[in-house]
PDB file of C-alpha atoms in Angstrom:
ATOM      1  CA  MET N   1     -82.118-109.732  40.371  1.00 59.00           C
ATOM      2  CA  SER N   2     -81.607-109.648  44.552  1.00 72.00           C
ATOM      3  CA  ALA N   3     -81.724-106.464  46.029  1.00 81.00           C
ATOM      4  CA  ILE N   4     -78.049-105.396  47.091  1.00 86.00           C
ATOM      5  CA  PRO N   5     -77.880-105.754  50.846  1.00 86.00           C
ATOM      6  CA  LEU N   6     -77.402-102.381  52.302  1.00 89.00           C
ATOM      7  CA  PRO N   7     -75.235-101.637  55.333  1.00 88.00           C
ATOM      8  CA  SER N   8     -77.279-100.780  58.789  1.00 90.00           C
ATOM      9  CA  PRO N   9     -77.494 -96.717  59.620  1.00 95.00           C
ATOM     10  CA  ALA N  10     -77.084 -97.630  63.336  1.00 96.00           C
ATOM     11  CA  ALA N  11     -73.340 -97.507  63.146  1.00 93.00           C
ATOM     12  CA  LEU N  12     -73.243 -94.260  61.546  1.00 94.00           C
ATOM     13  CA  PHE N  13     -76.064 -92.709  63.845  1.00 96.00           C
ATOM     14  CA  SER N  14     -74.225 -93.855  67.216  1.00 97.00           C
ATOM     15  CA  ASP N  15     -71.233 -92.325  65.857  1.00 96.00           C
ATOM     16  CA  TYR N  16     -72.660 -89.063  64.897  1.00 97.00           C
ATOM     17  CA  SER N  17     -74.374 -89.034  68.463  1.00 98.00           C
ATOM     18  CA  GLU N  18     -70.789 -89.457  69.932  1.00 98.00           C
ATOM     19  CA  ARG N  19     -68.794 -87.096  67.944  1.00 97.00           C
ATOM     20  CA  LEU N  20     -71.569 -84.268  68.324  1.00 98.00           C
ATOM     21  CA  THR N  21     -71.767 -85.394  72.034  1.00 98.00           C
ATOM     22  CA  ALA N  22     -68.089 -84.906  72.490  1.00 97.00           C
ATOM     23  CA  THR N  23     -68.022 -81.502  70.507  1.00 97.00           C
ATOM     24  CA  LEU N  24     -70.692 -79.886  72.927  1.00 98.00           C
ATOM     25  CA  LYS N  25     -68.796 -80.758  76.363  1.00 97.00           C
ATOM     26  CA  ALA N  26     -65.416 -79.938  75.123  1.00 96.00           C
ATOM     27  CA  PHE N  27     -66.547 -76.596  74.288  1.00 98.00           C
ATOM     28  CA  ASP N  28     -65.872 -73.466  76.384  1.00 98.00           C
ATOM     29  CA  TRP N  29     -69.192 -71.840  76.326  1.00 98.00           C
ATOM     30  CA  ALA N  30     -68.032 -68.348  77.857  1.00 98.00           C
ATOM     31  CA  PRO N  31     -68.592 -66.163  74.314  1.00 98.00           C
ATOM     32  CA  VAL N  32     -72.057 -68.085  74.538  1.00 98.00           C
ATOM     33  CA  GLU N  33     -72.652 -66.454  77.683  1.00 98.00           C
ATOM     34  CA  GLN N  34     -71.467 -63.223  76.421  1.00 98.00           C
ATOM     35  CA  LEU N  35     -73.644 -63.522  73.719  1.00 98.00           C
ATOM     36  CA  ALA N  36     -76.633 -64.210  76.033  1.00 98.00           C
ATOM     37  CA  HIS N  37     -76.104 -61.032  77.932  1.00 98.00           C
ATOM     38  CA  ASP N  38     -75.768 -58.708  74.814  1.00 98.00           C
ATOM     39  CA  LEU N  39     -79.082 -60.143  73.448  1.00 98.00           C
ATOM     40  CA  MET N  40     -80.474 -59.769  76.707  1.00 97.00           C
ATOM     41  CA  ASP N  41     -79.445 -55.958  76.498  1.00 97.00           C
ATOM     42  CA  CYS N  42     -80.706 -55.721  72.755  1.00 97.00           C
ATOM     43  CA  TRP N  43     -84.432 -56.693  74.355  1.00 96.00           C
ATOM     44  CA  HIS N  44     -83.808 -54.026  77.028  1.00 93.00           C
ATOM     45  CA  THR N  45     -82.743 -50.929  74.937  1.00 95.00           C
ATOM     46  CA  GLY N  46     -84.492 -51.811  71.595  1.00 95.00           C
ATOM     47  CA  ARG N  47     -81.137 -52.481  69.881  1.00 98.00           C
ATOM     48  CA  GLN N  48     -81.158 -54.514  66.617  1.00 98.00           C
ATOM     49  CA  VAL N  49     -80.073 -58.050  65.857  1.00 98.00           C
ATOM     50  CA  PHE N  50     -78.899 -59.144  62.260  1.00 99.00           C
ATOM     51  CA  LEU N  51     -78.419 -63.108  60.977  1.00 99.00           C
ATOM     52  CA  ALA N  52     -76.541 -63.722  58.123  1.00 98.00           C
ATOM     53  CA  GLY N  53     -75.725 -67.379  56.664  1.00 98.00           C
ATOM     54  CA  ASN N  54     -75.314 -69.296  53.209  1.00 98.00           C
ATOM     55  CA  GLY N  55     -77.117 -72.691  52.267  1.00 98.00           C
ATOM     56  CA  GLY N  56     -78.077 -75.179  55.889  1.00 98.00           C
ATOM     57  CA  SER N  57     -76.450 -71.789  57.944  1.00 98.00           C
ATOM     58  CA  GLY N  58     -78.654 -69.277  55.975  1.00 98.00           C
ATOM     59  CA  GLY N  59     -81.928 -71.628  56.721  1.00 98.00           C
ATOM     60  CA  ASN N  60     -81.000 -71.781  60.379  1.00 98.00           C
ATOM     61  CA  ALA N  61     -80.548 -67.641  60.200  1.00 98.00           C
ATOM     62  CA  ASN N  62     -83.879 -67.611  59.370  1.00 98.00           C
ATOM     63  CA  HIS N  63     -84.820 -70.019  61.745  1.00 98.00           C
ATOM     64  CA  LEU N  64     -83.229 -68.296  64.721  1.00 98.00           C
ATOM     65  CA  ALA N  65     -84.842 -64.925  63.394  1.00 98.00           C
ATOM     66  CA  ASN N  66     -88.322 -66.462  64.060  1.00 98.00           C
ATOM     67  CA  ASP N  67     -87.546 -67.891  67.608  1.00 98.00           C
ATOM     68  CA  PHE N  68     -86.059 -64.521  68.780  1.00 98.00           C
ATOM     69  CA  LEU N  69     -88.882 -62.651  67.793  1.00 97.00           C
ATOM     70  CA  TYR N  70     -92.088 -64.226  68.689  1.00 96.00           C
ATOM     71  CA  PRO N  71     -91.069 -67.530  70.834  1.00 94.00           C
ATOM     72  CA  LEU N  72     -88.644 -65.550  72.773  1.00 93.00           C
ATOM     73  CA  SER N  73     -91.647 -64.157  74.831  1.00 92.00           C
ATOM     74  CA  LYS N  74     -94.864 -64.841  73.291  1.00 92.00           C
ATOM     75  CA  THR N  75     -96.259 -61.493  74.464  1.00 91.00           C
ATOM     76  CA  PRO N  76     -97.565 -58.929  71.397  1.00 90.00           C
ATOM     77  CA  GLY N  77     -94.827 -55.942  71.194  1.00 88.00           C
ATOM     78  CA  SER N  78     -91.967 -58.166  73.297  1.00 92.00           C
ATOM     79  CA  GLY N  79     -88.992 -59.775  71.403  1.00 95.00           C
ATOM     80  CA  LEU N  80     -85.987 -58.711  69.925  1.00 97.00           C
ATOM     81  CA  ARG N  81     -86.051 -56.614  67.074  1.00 98.00           C
ATOM     82  CA  VAL N  82     -84.405 -59.442  64.677  1.00 98.00           C
ATOM     83  CA  HIS N  83     -83.540 -59.439  61.203  1.00 98.00           C
ATOM     84  CA  SER N  84     -82.262 -62.558  58.943  1.00 98.00           C
ATOM     85  CA  LEU N  85     -80.417 -60.950  56.061  1.00 98.00           C
ATOM     86  CA  SER N  86     -80.517 -64.552  54.407  1.00 98.00           C
ATOM     87  CA  ALA N  87     -84.714 -64.417  54.393  1.00 98.00           C
ATOM     88  CA  ASN N  88     -85.544 -62.170  51.162  1.00 98.00           C
ATOM     89  CA  PRO N  89     -85.072 -63.759  48.251  1.00 98.00           C
ATOM     90  CA  ALA N  90     -85.608 -60.257  45.758  1.00 98.00           C
ATOM     91  CA  ILE N  91     -83.263 -58.275  48.015  1.00 98.00           C
ATOM     92  CA  LEU N  92     -80.921 -61.124  47.716  1.00 98.00           C
ATOM     93  CA  THR N  93     -81.013 -61.752  43.836  1.00 98.00           C
ATOM     94  CA  CYS N  94     -81.256 -58.422  43.397  1.00 98.00           C
ATOM     95  CA  LEU N  95     -77.901 -57.313  45.245  1.00 98.00           C
ATOM     96  CA  ALA N  96     -76.277 -61.141  43.649  1.00 98.00           C
ATOM     97  CA  ASN N  97     -77.060 -59.691  40.640  1.00 98.00           C
ATOM     98  CA  ASP N  98     -76.084 -56.141  40.359  1.00 98.00           C
ATOM     99  CA  GLU N  99     -73.581 -55.800  42.905  1.00 98.00           C
ATOM    100  CA  GLY N 100     -71.959 -59.638  43.414  1.00 98.00           C
ATOM    101  CA  TYR N 101     -73.107 -62.386  45.930  1.00 98.00           C
ATOM    102  CA  ASP N 102     -70.256 -61.340  48.190  1.00 98.00           C
ATOM    103  CA  ARG N 103     -71.907 -58.103  49.306  1.00 98.00           C
ATOM    104  CA  VAL N 104     -75.497 -59.566  49.298  1.00 98.00           C
ATOM    105  CA  PHE N 105     -75.066 -59.504  53.231  1.00 98.00           C
ATOM    106  CA  SER N 106     -72.645 -56.027  53.871  1.00 98.00           C
ATOM    107  CA  MET N 107     -75.158 -53.801  51.848  1.00 98.00           C
ATOM    108  CA  GLN N 108     -78.089 -55.012  53.769  1.00 98.00           C
ATOM    109  CA  LEU N 109     -76.521 -53.695  56.794  1.00 98.00           C
ATOM    110  CA  ALA N 110     -75.275 -50.668  55.124  1.00 98.00           C
ATOM    111  CA  VAL N 111     -78.712 -49.532  55.008  1.00 98.00           C
ATOM    112  CA  GLN N 112     -80.461 -51.123  58.120  1.00 98.00           C
ATOM    113  CA  ALA N 113     -78.075 -51.310  61.151  1.00 98.00           C
ATOM    114  CA  ARG N 114     -76.604 -48.782  63.287  1.00 98.00           C
ATOM    115  CA  GLU N 115     -73.827 -47.983  65.710  1.00 98.00           C
ATOM    116  CA  GLY N 116     -74.211 -50.835  68.714  1.00 98.00           C
ATOM    117  CA  ASP N 117     -76.239 -53.623  66.546  1.00 98.00           C
ATOM    118  CA  VAL N 118     -75.660 -56.771  66.997  1.00 98.00           C
ATOM    119  CA  LEU N 119     -74.499 -58.865  64.105  1.00 99.00           C
ATOM    120  CA  ILE N 120     -74.513 -62.739  64.111  1.00 99.00           C
ATOM    121  CA  VAL N 121     -73.087 -64.735  61.430  1.00 98.00           C
ATOM    122  CA  LEU N 122     -73.378 -68.644  60.823  1.00 98.00           C
ATOM    123  CA  SER N 123     -70.762 -70.050  58.813  1.00 98.00           C
ATOM    124  CA  GLY N 124     -69.217 -73.801  58.790  1.00 98.00           C
ATOM    125  CA  SER N 125     -65.737 -72.799  56.847  1.00 98.00           C
ATOM    126  CA  GLY N 126     -65.667 -69.125  58.258  1.00 98.00           C
ATOM    127  CA  ASN N 127     -64.552 -68.391  54.450  1.00 98.00           C
ATOM    128  CA  SER N 128     -67.390 -67.393  52.836  1.00 98.00           C
ATOM    129  CA  PRO N 129     -66.875 -64.268  50.790  1.00 98.00           C
ATOM    130  CA  ASN N 130     -70.243 -62.429  52.004  1.00 98.00           C
ATOM    131  CA  ILE N 131     -69.745 -63.512  55.282  1.00 98.00           C
ATOM    132  CA  LEU N 132     -66.317 -61.751  55.461  1.00 98.00           C
ATOM    133  CA  LYS N 133     -67.391 -58.762  53.579  1.00 98.00           C
ATOM    134  CA  ALA N 134     -70.556 -58.397  56.391  1.00 99.00           C
ATOM    135  CA  LEU N 135     -68.186 -58.889  59.172  1.00 99.00           C
ATOM    136  CA  GLU N 136     -66.025 -56.116  57.615  1.00 98.00           C
ATOM    137  CA  GLU N 137     -69.296 -53.628  57.359  1.00 98.00           C
ATOM    138  CA  ALA N 138     -70.137 -54.332  60.909  1.00 98.00           C
ATOM    139  CA  ARG N 139     -66.884 -53.130  61.797  1.00 98.00           C
ATOM    140  CA  LEU N 140     -67.158 -49.911  59.871  1.00 98.00           C
ATOM    141  CA  ILE N 141     -70.774 -49.338  61.331  1.00 98.00           C
ATOM    142  CA  GLY N 142     -69.527 -49.845  64.782  1.00 98.00           C
ATOM    143  CA  MET N 143     -71.498 -53.201  65.478  1.00 98.00           C
ATOM    144  CA  THR N 144     -70.601 -55.449  67.789  1.00 98.00           C
ATOM    145  CA  SER N 145     -70.111 -59.201  65.857  1.00 98.00           C
ATOM    146  CA  TYR N 146     -70.610 -62.948  66.980  1.00 99.00           C
ATOM    147  CA  ALA N 147     -69.704 -65.423  64.611  1.00 98.00           C
ATOM    148  CA  LEU N 148     -71.015 -69.298  65.013  1.00 98.00           C
ATOM    149  CA  LEU N 149     -68.121 -71.065  63.056  1.00 98.00           C
ATOM    150  CA  GLY N 150     -66.649 -75.077  62.308  1.00 98.00           C
ATOM    151  CA  PHE N 151     -63.713 -76.326  61.205  1.00 98.00           C
ATOM    152  CA  SER N 152     -60.569 -74.153  61.639  1.00 98.00           C
ATOM    153  CA  GLY N 153     -62.915 -71.095  61.871  1.00 98.00           C
ATOM    154  CA  GLY N 154     -61.564 -69.686  58.659  1.00 98.00           C
ATOM    155  CA  LYS N 155     -60.856 -66.076  57.988  1.00 98.00           C
ATOM    156  CA  ALA N 156     -64.304 -64.780  60.001  1.00 98.00           C
ATOM    157  CA  LYS N 157     -62.571 -66.245  63.256  1.00 98.00           C
ATOM    158  CA  ALA N 158     -59.826 -63.099  63.177  1.00 98.00           C
ATOM    159  CA  LEU N 159     -62.587 -60.704  61.726  1.00 98.00           C
ATOM    160  CA  THR N 160     -65.371 -61.113  64.329  1.00 98.00           C
ATOM    161  CA  ASP N 161     -65.528 -59.398  67.920  1.00 98.00           C
ATOM    162  CA  VAL N 162     -66.542 -62.543  69.354  1.00 98.00           C
ATOM    163  CA  PRO N 163     -65.989 -65.917  67.587  1.00 98.00           C
ATOM    164  CA  ILE N 164     -68.039 -68.822  68.775  1.00 98.00           C
ATOM    165  CA  HIS N 165     -66.028 -71.250  67.297  1.00 98.00           C
ATOM    166  CA  PHE N 166     -66.640 -75.204  67.334  1.00 98.00           C
ATOM    167  CA  HIS N 167     -63.561 -76.893  65.911  1.00 97.00           C
ATOM    168  CA  VAL N 168     -65.199 -80.004  64.516  1.00 97.00           C
ATOM    169  CA  ASP N 169     -64.710 -80.883  60.977  1.00 97.00           C
ATOM    170  CA  ASP N 170     -67.686 -82.108  59.942  1.00 98.00           C
ATOM    171  CA  MET N 171     -70.294 -79.381  58.125  1.00 98.00           C
ATOM    172  CA  GLN N 172     -73.502 -81.196  59.656  1.00 98.00           C
ATOM    173  CA  ILE N 173     -72.274 -80.969  63.016  1.00 98.00           C
ATOM    174  CA  ALA N 174     -71.054 -77.644  62.738  1.00 98.00           C
ATOM    175  CA  GLU N 175     -74.486 -76.850  61.455  1.00 98.00           C
ATOM    176  CA  ASP N 176     -76.169 -78.663  64.257  1.00 98.00           C
ATOM    177  CA  ALA N 177     -74.126 -76.588  66.881  1.00 98.00           C
ATOM    178  CA  GLN N 178     -75.610 -73.290  65.276  1.00 98.00           C
ATOM    179  CA  MET N 179     -78.967 -74.137  66.269  1.00 98.00           C
ATOM    180  CA  ILE N 180     -78.265 -75.755  69.730  1.00 98.00           C
ATOM    181  CA  VAL N 181     -76.346 -72.408  70.493  1.00 98.00           C
ATOM    182  CA  GLY N 182     -79.175 -70.543  69.110  1.00 98.00           C
ATOM    183  CA  HIS N 183     -81.978 -72.708  70.873  1.00 98.00           C
ATOM    184  CA  MET N 184     -79.712 -72.609  74.651  1.00 98.00           C
ATOM    185  CA  LEU N 185     -80.065 -68.499  73.666  1.00 98.00           C
ATOM    186  CA  LEU N 186     -83.903 -68.956  73.390  1.00 98.00           C
ATOM    187  CA  GLN N 187     -84.515 -70.859  76.353  1.00 97.00           C
ATOM    188  CA  TRP N 188     -82.038 -68.837  78.736  1.00 98.00           C
ATOM    189  CA  LEU N 189     -84.092 -65.384  77.091  1.00 97.00           C
ATOM    190  CA  HIS N 190     -87.222 -66.915  77.391  1.00 96.00           C
ATOM    191  CA  ALA N 191     -86.981 -67.342  81.541  1.00 96.00           C
ATOM    192  CA  GLN N 192     -86.454 -64.237  81.769  1.00 94.00           C
ATOM    193  CA  ARG N 193     -89.181 -62.772  79.861  1.00 92.00           C
ATOM    194  CA  ASP N 194     -91.526 -61.791  83.023  1.00 91.00           C
ATOM    195  CA  GLN N 195     -88.591 -59.578  84.239  1.00 88.00           C
ATOM    196  CA  VAL N 196     -88.029 -57.980  80.586  1.00 89.00           C
ATOM    197  CA  ASN N 197     -91.389 -57.424  80.170  1.00 84.00           C
ATOM    198  CA  ALA N 198     -92.405 -55.662  83.425  1.00 77.00           C
ATOM    199  CA  LEU N 199     -89.895 -53.223  82.558  1.00 66.00           C
ATOM    200  CA  LYS N 200     -91.408 -52.318  79.297  1.00 63.00           C
ATOM    201  CA  ASN N 201     -94.574 -52.429  80.811  1.00 59.00           C
ATOM    202  CA  CYS N 202     -93.164 -50.009  83.191  1.00 58.00           C
ATOM    203  CA  ALA N 203     -91.675 -47.882  80.334  1.00 56.00           C
ATOM    204  CA  ALA N 204     -94.635 -47.475  78.506  1.00 55.00           C
ATOM    205  CA  ASP N 205     -96.926 -46.162  81.438  1.00 51.00           C
ATOM    206  CA  LEU N 206     -94.171 -43.639  81.922  1.00 48.00           C
ATOM    207  CA  ARG N 207     -94.385 -42.620  78.027  1.00 58.00           C
ATOM    208  CA  GLN N 208     -98.061 -42.366  78.510  1.00 61.00           C
ATOM    209  CA  THR N 209     -97.964 -40.386  81.693  1.00 60.00           C
ATOM    210  CA  TRP N 210     -95.618 -37.999  79.771  1.00 60.00           C
ATOM    211  CA  ARG N 211     -97.605 -37.310  76.609  1.00 66.00           C
ATOM    212  CA  ARG N 212    -100.832 -37.097  79.216  1.00 66.00           C
ATOM    213  CA  MET N 213     -98.719 -34.095  80.677  1.00 66.00           C
ATOM    214  CA  LYS N 214     -97.754 -32.404  77.542  1.00 70.00           C
ATOM    215  CA  ASN N 215    -101.178 -32.119  76.235  1.00 77.00           C
ATOM    216  CA  ILE N 216    -102.613 -30.668  79.852  1.00 68.00           C
TER     217      ILE N 216
END
């Protein structure tokens, strides 16, 4: 029995790369620039950053939490105070079982987040119930929320403080855009690390001097 001939994947690969490129070229980067400056302020002040997503977006949330914790600076004690709400399976399964999957992110925020912290949600559709409840909880707490969205943006587009919306009807390209934005932010923040670390070292020296003066 002869094998069924398969079409070459090259045409799909070319089309995919063209659609991704077109999506990025058409995008208004102003909301990403706003997020960059907000994350820089979090780095200076110690405000916390929370990320959340489901499925592939949840994997991206975990990936970016790692990037913002260590690769951001690669200096002990210097990085964002960042948490992925998608990372802990014990917490996720406990809350899903006891409270419902739609509350697995919002209930973590209710315990851990404080006014002034930042929430970044990642969602292709923008309609996942647990993402919407996380945005509602963030507003109640007084957080600033950002939403990386695809397709129409869904209900999350109106709920978030700052939508970062790639209007593309393709889940994989929407998820690619999440990581591209995250890596752009990482590289810009990484380039500022010497300035941030110098200020942090100065602040640490002042705290040590103050403690010594108190003990005299």
